[in-house]
Coordinates of C-alpha atoms in Angstrom, one line a residue:
X510 CA 0.3 0.0 -0.4
X511 CA 3.1 2.1 0.7
X512 CA 3.9 1.2 -2.2
X513 CA 1.1 3.6 -3.7
X514 CA 1.3 6.2 -2.1
X515 CA 4.3 7.1 -3.3
X516 CA 3.9 6.2 -6.9
X517 CA 0.8 8.1 -6.7
X518 CA 2.5 10.9 -4.3
X519 CA 5.8 10.9 -7.2
X520 CA 3.1 11.3 -10.4
X521 CA 1.6 14.9 -8.8
X522 CA 5.0 16.2 -8.0
X523 CA 6.3 15.5 -11.1
X524 CA 2.7 17.5 -12.7
X525 CA 3.6 19.7 -10.1
X526 CA 6.7 20.8 -11.0
X527 CA 5.4 20.9 -14.6
X528 CA 3.1 23.4 -14.2
X529 CA 5.5 25.4 -13.0
X530 CA 7.3 25.5 -15.4
X531 CA 4.5 26.1 -18.0
X532 CA 4.2 29.3 -16.0
X533 CA 7.5 29.9 -15.8
X534 CA 8.0 30.3 -19.2
X535 CA 5.4 31.8 -19.7
X536 CA 6.1 34.8 -17.4
X537 CA 9.9 34.4 -19.1
X538 CA 8.6 35.1 -23.2
X539 CA 6.5 38.0 -21.8
X540 CA 8.9 39.7 -20.7
X541 CA 12.8 39.0 -22.8
X542 CA 11.6 39.1 -26.0
X543 CA 12.7 36.4 -28.1
X544 CA 16.9 37.0 -30.4
X545 CA 15.3 37.9 -33.6
X546 CA 13.0 41.0 -32.3
X547 CA 15.5 42.5 -31.3
X548 CA 19.3 44.2 -33.3
X549 CA 20.1 42.5 -35.8
X550 CA 23.2 40.6 -35.7
X551 CA 26.4 41.7 -38.5
X552 CA 27.2 38.4 -40.4
X553 CA 30.6 40.0 -40.5
X554 CA 33.0 37.5 -39.8
X555 CA 30.2 34.5 -39.6
X556 CA 29.8 34.1 -43.1
X557 CA 32.8 33.6 -45.6
X558 CA 31.7 35.7 -48.5
X559 CA 34.5 35.2 -51.6
X560 CA 34.9 31.3 -51.0
X561 CA 37.6 29.4 -54.0
X562 CA 36.2 27.8 -57.0
X563 CA 36.2 24.3 -55.9
X564 CA 36.5 21.4 -58.5
X565 CA 34.6 19.2 -58.6
X566 CA 36.7 17.5 -61.4
X567 CA 39.4 16.9 -59.6
X568 CA 40.4 13.2 -58.4
X569 CA 40.4 13.2 -54.3
X570 CA 42.8 10.2 -54.6
X571 CA 44.8 12.0 -56.5
X572 CA 47.4 13.8 -54.3
X573 CA 47.4 16.3 -55.5
X574 CA 44.8 19.3 -54.9

């Protein structure tokens, strides 16, 4: 019988944690805007602008670049 009470208590604790997490996420989402609504991020340094041409006919197993 004690196992049944422990199991039901565990289920109640999981439900309470789930509800608290949902409440916190909703509150957090309202107070802090998503990243894409903020300042635009600079792409300098993140994107390789002019990559060298790729020779798709080169044999990768020949040993020469």
